[in-house]
Short mmCIF file of C-alpha atoms and ligand atoms in Angstrom, two decimals:
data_model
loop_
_atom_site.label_atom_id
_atom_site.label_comp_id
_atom_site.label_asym_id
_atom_site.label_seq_id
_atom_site.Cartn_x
_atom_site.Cartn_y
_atom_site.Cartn_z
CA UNK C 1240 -95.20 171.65 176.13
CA UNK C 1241 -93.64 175.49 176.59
CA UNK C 1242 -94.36 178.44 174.06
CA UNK C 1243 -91.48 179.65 172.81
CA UNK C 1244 -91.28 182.91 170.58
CA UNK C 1245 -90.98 182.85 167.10
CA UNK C 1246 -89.00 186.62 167.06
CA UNK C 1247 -86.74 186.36 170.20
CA UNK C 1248 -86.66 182.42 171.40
CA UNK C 1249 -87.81 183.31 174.74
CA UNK C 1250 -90.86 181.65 176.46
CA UNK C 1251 -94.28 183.47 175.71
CA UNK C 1252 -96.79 183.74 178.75
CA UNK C 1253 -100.57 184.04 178.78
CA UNK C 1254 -101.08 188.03 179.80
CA UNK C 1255 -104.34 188.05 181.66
CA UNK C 1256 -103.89 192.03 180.93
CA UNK C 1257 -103.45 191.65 177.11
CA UNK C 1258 -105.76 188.70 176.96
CA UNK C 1259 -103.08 187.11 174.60
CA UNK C 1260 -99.84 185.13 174.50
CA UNK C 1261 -97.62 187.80 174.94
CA UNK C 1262 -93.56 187.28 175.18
CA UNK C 1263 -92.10 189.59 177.74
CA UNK C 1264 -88.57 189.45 176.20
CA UNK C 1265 -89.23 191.15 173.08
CA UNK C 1266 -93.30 192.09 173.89
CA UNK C 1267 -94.42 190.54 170.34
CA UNK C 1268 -98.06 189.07 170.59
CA UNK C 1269 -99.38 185.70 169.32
CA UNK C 1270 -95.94 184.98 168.35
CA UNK C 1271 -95.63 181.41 170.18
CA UNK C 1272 -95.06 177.76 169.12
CA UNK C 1273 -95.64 174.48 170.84
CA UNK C 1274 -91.97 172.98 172.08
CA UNK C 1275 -92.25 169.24 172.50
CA UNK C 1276 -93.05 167.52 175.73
CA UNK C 1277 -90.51 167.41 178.75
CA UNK C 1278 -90.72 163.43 179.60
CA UNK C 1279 -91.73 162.86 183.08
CA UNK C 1280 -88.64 160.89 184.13
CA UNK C 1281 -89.83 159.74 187.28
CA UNK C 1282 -92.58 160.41 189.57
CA UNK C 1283 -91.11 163.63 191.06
CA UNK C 1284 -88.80 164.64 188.04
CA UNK C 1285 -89.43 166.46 184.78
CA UNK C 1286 -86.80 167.90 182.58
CA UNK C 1287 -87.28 171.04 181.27
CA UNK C 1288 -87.92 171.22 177.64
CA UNK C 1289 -85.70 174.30 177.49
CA UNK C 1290 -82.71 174.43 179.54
CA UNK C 1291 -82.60 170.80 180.76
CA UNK C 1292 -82.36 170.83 184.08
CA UNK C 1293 -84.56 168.46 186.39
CA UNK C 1294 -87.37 169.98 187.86
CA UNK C 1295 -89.02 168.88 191.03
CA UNK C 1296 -93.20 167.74 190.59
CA UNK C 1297 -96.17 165.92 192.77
CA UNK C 1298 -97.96 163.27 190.68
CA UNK C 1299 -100.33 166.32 190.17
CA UNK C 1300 -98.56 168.70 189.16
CA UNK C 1301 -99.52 169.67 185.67
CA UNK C 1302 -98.24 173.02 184.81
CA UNK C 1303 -94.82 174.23 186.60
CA UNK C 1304 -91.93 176.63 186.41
CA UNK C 1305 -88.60 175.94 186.04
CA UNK C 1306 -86.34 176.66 188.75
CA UNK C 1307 -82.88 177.12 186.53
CA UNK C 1308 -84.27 178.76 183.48
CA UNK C 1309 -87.62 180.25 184.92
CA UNK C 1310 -89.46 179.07 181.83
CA UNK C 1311 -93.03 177.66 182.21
CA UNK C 1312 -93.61 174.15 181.18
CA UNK C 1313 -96.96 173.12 181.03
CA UNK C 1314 -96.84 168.62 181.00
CA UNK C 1315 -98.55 167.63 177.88
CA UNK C 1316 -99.39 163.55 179.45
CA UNK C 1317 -101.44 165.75 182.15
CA UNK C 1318 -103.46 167.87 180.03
CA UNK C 1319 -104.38 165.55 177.63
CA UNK C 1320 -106.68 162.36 177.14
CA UNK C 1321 -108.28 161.65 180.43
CA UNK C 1322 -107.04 164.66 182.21
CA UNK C 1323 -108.15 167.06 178.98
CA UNK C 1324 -110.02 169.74 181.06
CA UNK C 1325 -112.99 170.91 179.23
CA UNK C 1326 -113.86 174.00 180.43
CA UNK C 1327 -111.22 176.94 181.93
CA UNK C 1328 -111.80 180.16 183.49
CA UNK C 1329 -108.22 181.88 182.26
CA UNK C 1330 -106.74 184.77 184.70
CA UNK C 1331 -108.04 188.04 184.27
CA UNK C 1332 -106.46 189.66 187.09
CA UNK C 1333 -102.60 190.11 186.24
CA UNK C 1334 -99.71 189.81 188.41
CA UNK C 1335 -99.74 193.46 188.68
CA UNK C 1336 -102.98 193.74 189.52
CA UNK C 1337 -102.99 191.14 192.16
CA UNK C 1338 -99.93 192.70 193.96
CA UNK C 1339 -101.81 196.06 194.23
CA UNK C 1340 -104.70 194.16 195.43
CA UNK C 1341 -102.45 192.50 198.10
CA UNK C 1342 -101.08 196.12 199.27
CA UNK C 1343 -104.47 198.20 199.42
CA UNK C 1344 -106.04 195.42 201.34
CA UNK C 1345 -102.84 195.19 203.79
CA UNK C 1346 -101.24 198.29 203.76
CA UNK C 1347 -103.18 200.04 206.84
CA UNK C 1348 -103.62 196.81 208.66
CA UNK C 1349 -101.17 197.27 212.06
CA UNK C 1350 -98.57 194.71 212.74
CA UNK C 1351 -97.52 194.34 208.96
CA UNK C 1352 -94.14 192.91 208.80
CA UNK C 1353 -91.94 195.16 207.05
CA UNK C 1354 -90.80 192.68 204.14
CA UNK C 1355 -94.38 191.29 203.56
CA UNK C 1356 -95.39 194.10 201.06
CA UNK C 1357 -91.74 194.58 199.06
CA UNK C 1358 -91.91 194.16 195.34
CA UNK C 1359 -89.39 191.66 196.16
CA UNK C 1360 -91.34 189.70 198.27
CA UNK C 1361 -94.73 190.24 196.17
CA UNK C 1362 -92.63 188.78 192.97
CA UNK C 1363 -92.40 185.52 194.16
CA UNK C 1364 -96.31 185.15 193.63
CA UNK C 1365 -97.51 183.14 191.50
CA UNK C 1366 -100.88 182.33 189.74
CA UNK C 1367 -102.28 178.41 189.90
CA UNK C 1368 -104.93 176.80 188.37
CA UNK C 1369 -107.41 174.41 190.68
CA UNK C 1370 -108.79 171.49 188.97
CA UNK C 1371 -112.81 171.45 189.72
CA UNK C 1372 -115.77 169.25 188.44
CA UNK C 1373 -118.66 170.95 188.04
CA UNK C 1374 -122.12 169.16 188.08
CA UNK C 1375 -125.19 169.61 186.28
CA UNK C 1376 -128.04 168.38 188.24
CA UNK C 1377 -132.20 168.02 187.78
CA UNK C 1378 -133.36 167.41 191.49
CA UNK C 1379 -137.26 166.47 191.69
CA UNK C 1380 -138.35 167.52 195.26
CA UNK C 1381 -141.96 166.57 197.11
CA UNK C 1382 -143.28 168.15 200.17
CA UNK C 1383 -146.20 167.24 202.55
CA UNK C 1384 -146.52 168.61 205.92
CA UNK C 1385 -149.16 170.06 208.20
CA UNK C 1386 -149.54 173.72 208.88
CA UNK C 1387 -151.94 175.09 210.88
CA UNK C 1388 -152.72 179.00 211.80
CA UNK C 1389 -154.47 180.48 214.63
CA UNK C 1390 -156.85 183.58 215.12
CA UNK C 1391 -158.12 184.72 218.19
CA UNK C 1392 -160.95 187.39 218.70
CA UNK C 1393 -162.94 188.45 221.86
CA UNK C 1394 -166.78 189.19 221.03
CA UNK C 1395 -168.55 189.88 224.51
CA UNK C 1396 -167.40 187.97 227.19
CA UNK C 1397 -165.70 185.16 224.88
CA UNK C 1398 -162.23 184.81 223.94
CA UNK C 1399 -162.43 182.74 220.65
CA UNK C 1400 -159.61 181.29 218.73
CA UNK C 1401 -160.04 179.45 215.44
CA UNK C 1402 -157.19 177.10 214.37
CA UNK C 1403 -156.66 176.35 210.62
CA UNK C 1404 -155.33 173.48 209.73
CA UNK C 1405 -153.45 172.81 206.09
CA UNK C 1406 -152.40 170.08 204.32
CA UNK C 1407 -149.46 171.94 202.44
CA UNK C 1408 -148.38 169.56 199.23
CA UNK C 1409 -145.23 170.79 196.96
CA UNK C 1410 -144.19 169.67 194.05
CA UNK C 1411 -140.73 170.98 192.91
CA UNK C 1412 -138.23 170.55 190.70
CA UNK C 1413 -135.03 172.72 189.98
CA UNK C 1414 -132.23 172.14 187.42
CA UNK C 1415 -128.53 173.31 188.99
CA UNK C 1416 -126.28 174.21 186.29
CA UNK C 1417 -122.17 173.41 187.37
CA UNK C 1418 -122.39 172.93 191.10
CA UNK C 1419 -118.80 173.08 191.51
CA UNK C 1420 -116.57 170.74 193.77
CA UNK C 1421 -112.67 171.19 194.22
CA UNK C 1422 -110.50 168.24 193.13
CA UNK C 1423 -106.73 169.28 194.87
CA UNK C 1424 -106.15 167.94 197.80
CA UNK C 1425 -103.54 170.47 198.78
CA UNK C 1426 -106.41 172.89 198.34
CA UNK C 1427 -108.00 173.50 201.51
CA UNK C 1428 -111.60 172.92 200.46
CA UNK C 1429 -112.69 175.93 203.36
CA UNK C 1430 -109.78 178.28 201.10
CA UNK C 1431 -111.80 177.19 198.17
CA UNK C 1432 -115.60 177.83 199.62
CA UNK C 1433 -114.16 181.24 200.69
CA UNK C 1434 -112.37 181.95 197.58
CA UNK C 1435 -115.45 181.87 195.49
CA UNK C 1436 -117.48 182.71 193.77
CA UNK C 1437 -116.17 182.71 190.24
CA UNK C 1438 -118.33 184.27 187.46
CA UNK C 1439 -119.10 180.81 185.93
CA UNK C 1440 -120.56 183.04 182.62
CA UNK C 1441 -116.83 183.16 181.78
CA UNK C 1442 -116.05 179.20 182.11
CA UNK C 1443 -114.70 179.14 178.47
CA UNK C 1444 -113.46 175.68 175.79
CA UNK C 1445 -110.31 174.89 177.44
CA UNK C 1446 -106.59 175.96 175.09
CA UNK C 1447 -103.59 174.83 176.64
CA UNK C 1448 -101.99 178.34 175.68
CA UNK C 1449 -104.54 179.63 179.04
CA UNK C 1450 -101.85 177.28 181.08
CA UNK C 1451 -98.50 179.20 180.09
CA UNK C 1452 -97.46 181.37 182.62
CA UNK C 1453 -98.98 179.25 185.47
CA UNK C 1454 -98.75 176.76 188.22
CA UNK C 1455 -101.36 173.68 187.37
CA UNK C 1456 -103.08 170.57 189.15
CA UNK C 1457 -104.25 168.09 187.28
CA UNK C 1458 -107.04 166.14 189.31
CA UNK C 1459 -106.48 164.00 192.69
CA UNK C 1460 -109.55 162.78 192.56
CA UNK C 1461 -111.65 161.45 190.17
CA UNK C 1462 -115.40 162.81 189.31
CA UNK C 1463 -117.34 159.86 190.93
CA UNK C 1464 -115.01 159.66 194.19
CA UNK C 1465 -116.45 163.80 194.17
CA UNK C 1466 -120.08 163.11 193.56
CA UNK C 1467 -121.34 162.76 197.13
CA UNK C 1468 -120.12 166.32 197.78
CA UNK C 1469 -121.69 167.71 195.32
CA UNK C 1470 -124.73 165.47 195.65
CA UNK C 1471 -124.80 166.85 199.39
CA UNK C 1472 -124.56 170.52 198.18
CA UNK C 1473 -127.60 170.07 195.67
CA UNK C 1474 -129.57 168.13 198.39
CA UNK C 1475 -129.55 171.06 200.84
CA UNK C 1476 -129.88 174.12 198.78
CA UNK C 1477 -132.65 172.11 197.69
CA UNK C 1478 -134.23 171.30 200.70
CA UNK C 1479 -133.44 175.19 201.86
CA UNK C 1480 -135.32 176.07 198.79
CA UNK C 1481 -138.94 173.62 199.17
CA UNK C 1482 -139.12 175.01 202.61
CA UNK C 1483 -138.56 178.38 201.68
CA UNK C 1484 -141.86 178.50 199.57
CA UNK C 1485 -143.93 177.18 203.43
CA UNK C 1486 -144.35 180.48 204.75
CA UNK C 1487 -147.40 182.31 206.85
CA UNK C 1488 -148.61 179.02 209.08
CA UNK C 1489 -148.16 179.07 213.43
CA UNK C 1490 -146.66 175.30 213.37
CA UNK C 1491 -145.63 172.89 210.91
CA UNK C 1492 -145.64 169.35 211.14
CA UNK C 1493 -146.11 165.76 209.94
CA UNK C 1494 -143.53 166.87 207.46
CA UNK C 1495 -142.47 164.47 204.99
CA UNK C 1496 -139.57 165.41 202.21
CA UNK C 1497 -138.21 163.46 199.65
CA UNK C 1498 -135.44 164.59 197.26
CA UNK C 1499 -134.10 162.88 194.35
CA UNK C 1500 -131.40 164.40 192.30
CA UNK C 1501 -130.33 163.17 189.34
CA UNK C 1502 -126.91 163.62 187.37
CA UNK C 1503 -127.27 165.05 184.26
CA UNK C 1504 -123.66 166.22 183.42
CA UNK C 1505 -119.90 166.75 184.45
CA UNK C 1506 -117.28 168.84 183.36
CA UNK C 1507 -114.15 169.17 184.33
CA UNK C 1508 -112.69 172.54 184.61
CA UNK C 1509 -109.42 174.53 185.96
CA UNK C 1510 -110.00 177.97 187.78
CA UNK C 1511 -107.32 180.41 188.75
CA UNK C 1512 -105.98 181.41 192.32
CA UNK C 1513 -102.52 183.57 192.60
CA UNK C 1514 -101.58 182.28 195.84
CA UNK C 1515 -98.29 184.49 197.87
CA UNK C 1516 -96.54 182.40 200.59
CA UNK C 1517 -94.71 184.55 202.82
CA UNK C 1518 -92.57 183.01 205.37
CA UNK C 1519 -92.26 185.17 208.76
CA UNK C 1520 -90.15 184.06 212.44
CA UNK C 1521 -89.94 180.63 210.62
CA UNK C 1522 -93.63 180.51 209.72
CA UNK C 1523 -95.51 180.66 206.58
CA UNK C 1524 -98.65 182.75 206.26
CA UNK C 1525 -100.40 182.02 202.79
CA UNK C 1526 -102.57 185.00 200.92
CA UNK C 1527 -104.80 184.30 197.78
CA UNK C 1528 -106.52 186.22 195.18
CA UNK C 1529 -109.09 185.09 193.08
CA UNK C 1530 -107.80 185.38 189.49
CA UNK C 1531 -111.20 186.28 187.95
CA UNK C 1532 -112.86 188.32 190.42
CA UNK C 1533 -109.64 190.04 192.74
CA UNK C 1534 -111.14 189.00 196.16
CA UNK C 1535 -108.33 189.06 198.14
CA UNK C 1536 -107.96 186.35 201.12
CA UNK C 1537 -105.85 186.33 204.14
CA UNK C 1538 -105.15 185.43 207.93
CA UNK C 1539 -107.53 187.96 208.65
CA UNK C 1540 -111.24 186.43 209.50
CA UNK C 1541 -113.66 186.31 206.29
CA UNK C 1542 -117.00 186.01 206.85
CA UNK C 1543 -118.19 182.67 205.29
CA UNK C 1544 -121.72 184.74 203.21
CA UNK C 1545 -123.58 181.66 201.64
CA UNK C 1546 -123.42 182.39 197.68
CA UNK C 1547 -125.11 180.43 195.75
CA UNK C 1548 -122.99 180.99 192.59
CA UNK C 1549 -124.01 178.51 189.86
CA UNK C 1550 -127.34 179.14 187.74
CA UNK C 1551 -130.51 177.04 189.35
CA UNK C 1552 -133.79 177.65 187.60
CA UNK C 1553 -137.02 176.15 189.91
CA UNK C 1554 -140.75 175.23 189.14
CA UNK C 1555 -143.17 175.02 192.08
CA UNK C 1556 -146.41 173.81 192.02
CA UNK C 1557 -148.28 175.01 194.64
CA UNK C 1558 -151.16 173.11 195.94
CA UNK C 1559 -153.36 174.25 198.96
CA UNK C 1560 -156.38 172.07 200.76
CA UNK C 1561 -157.56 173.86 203.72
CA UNK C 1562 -160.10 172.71 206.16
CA UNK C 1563 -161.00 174.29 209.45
CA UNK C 1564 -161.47 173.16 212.82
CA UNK C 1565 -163.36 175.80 214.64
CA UNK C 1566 -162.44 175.93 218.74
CA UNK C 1567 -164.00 178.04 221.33
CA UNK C 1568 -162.11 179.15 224.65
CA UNK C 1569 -163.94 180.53 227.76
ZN1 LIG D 2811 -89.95 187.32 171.91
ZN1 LIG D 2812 -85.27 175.30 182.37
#
């Protein structure tokens, strides 16, 4: 499909700074109607559903930009039935914005190239949306170990040290709400890890109109091919969190830990990235910023913080049997 404008003809983007379809040709708003489906021709061809011409594609691509015409042409067959994303986070941060985002983080670094920070070179950026599955799961957690703790005392000419030992039994469960797992292969999944977190408050019903104005995936890989990572991400912030609550004991052992998580739900959902390639001595250096939030990513080294950014509630049951061995040390 491409919006085209009602007033003027021309093609009507999604303005992240307007939060409405907007036409920059004649700046009416919510002026836009649906323009039939460009046929996917072949595998790597689409025609535009403006101007004609062919335009290049991946088998993923879902959403592109046409190189004769510049309109945006979002591919209906890829946003629809099985690849109908549910959920959307749509750009709040504007070209604009993400330009002077780009230039305040770069601008005093040494060593800039002089090109890299020229409105002409900024206004090839563009803004993409990732295709993610995010996973609701309930994760039922047990815990049994051995804990002991020591005290030592001198009364005369006696050193005496008592050593408690525990029997520490949890019981936990904790309910994850959208653990979230890229699905584009060309997306470096470190880029993506980095590039979070998103403000997953703001995931809203997916409208195609969101997509106009923007590079798009559709899926590479399906939800259940996905499921181990995200499976693997529950199962250790899990585990992190059972033996955060065994605290206070000298040694722990005989530890026994079973986790079972359990799939409750899966959505599929598209979150946006402007991502500027610029090309320097015959090499290309690739910046992002996250469309929702403005963190800006480069070459320079970002510290990898472990966010947990998706909701988790937890219920522990504590249970403590204690029983004391009394020792006595000359
Ligand atoms: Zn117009
Ligand atoms: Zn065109």
């Amino acid at each position: 499909m491409l919006f085209r404008c009602k007033n003027c003809g021309g093609n009507i983007v999604y303005s992240p700074e307007k939060k409405a379809m907007c036409c920059p040709h004649c700046e009416s708003i919510d002026s836009e109607e649906k323009m039939a489906t460009p046929q996917i021709t072949e595998e790597t061809k689409v025609t535009c559903a403006s101007c004609g011409a062919p335009i290049d594609i991946t088998e993923h691509t879902s959403a592109t930009k046409c190189p004769n015409c510049g309109n945006y042409v979002v591919l209906d067959e890829r946003v629809s039935g099985k690849f109908l994303p549910h959920l959307i986070i749509p750009f709040k941060i504007g070209k604009q914005d993400a330009k002077e985002l780009l230039k305040k983080e770069f601008s005093n670094r040494p060593f800039t190239p002089a090109g890299f920070l020229s409105n002409a070179s900024l206004d090839k950026m563009e803004g993409s949306y990732v295709p993610f599955f995010m996973y609701d799961y309930h994760s039922d957690m047990n815990y049994q170990a051995t804990g002991t703790k020591v005290r030592t005392w001198v009364s005369g000419s006696y050193r005496y040290t008592e050593t408690s030992y525990f029997d520490i039994t949890r019981q936990m469960y904790a309910d994850f709400e959208k653990v979230p797992v890229d699905a584009s292969i060309a997306m470096d999944d470190g880029l993506m890890d980095l590039i979070e977190p998103y403000n997953y408050k703001e995931l809203e019903q997916h409208q195609d109109k969101y997509m106009s104005g923007f590079l798009a995936e559709k899926y590479n890989m399906g939800e259940r091919e996905l499921t181990p990572r995200a499976v693997t991400k529950v199962m250790k912030d899990s585990k992190a969190m059972m033996e955060a609550t065994v605290t206070g004991y000298a040694t722990v052992t005989n530890v026994h830990e079973n986790i079972n998580p359990i799939k409750k739900a899966v959505d599929y959902a598209l979150l946006p990235v402007w991502e500027y390639i610029y090309s320097y001595q015959g090499k290309e250096y690739k910046y992002h910023v996250n469309g929702q939030t403005g963190k800006v990513l480069g070459v320079t080294p970002v510290a990898k913080g472990k966010v947990v950014a998706y909701g988790v509630t937890v219920f522990v049951l504590t249970m403590l049997a204690g029983f004391l061995i009394r020792g006595m040390l000359l």
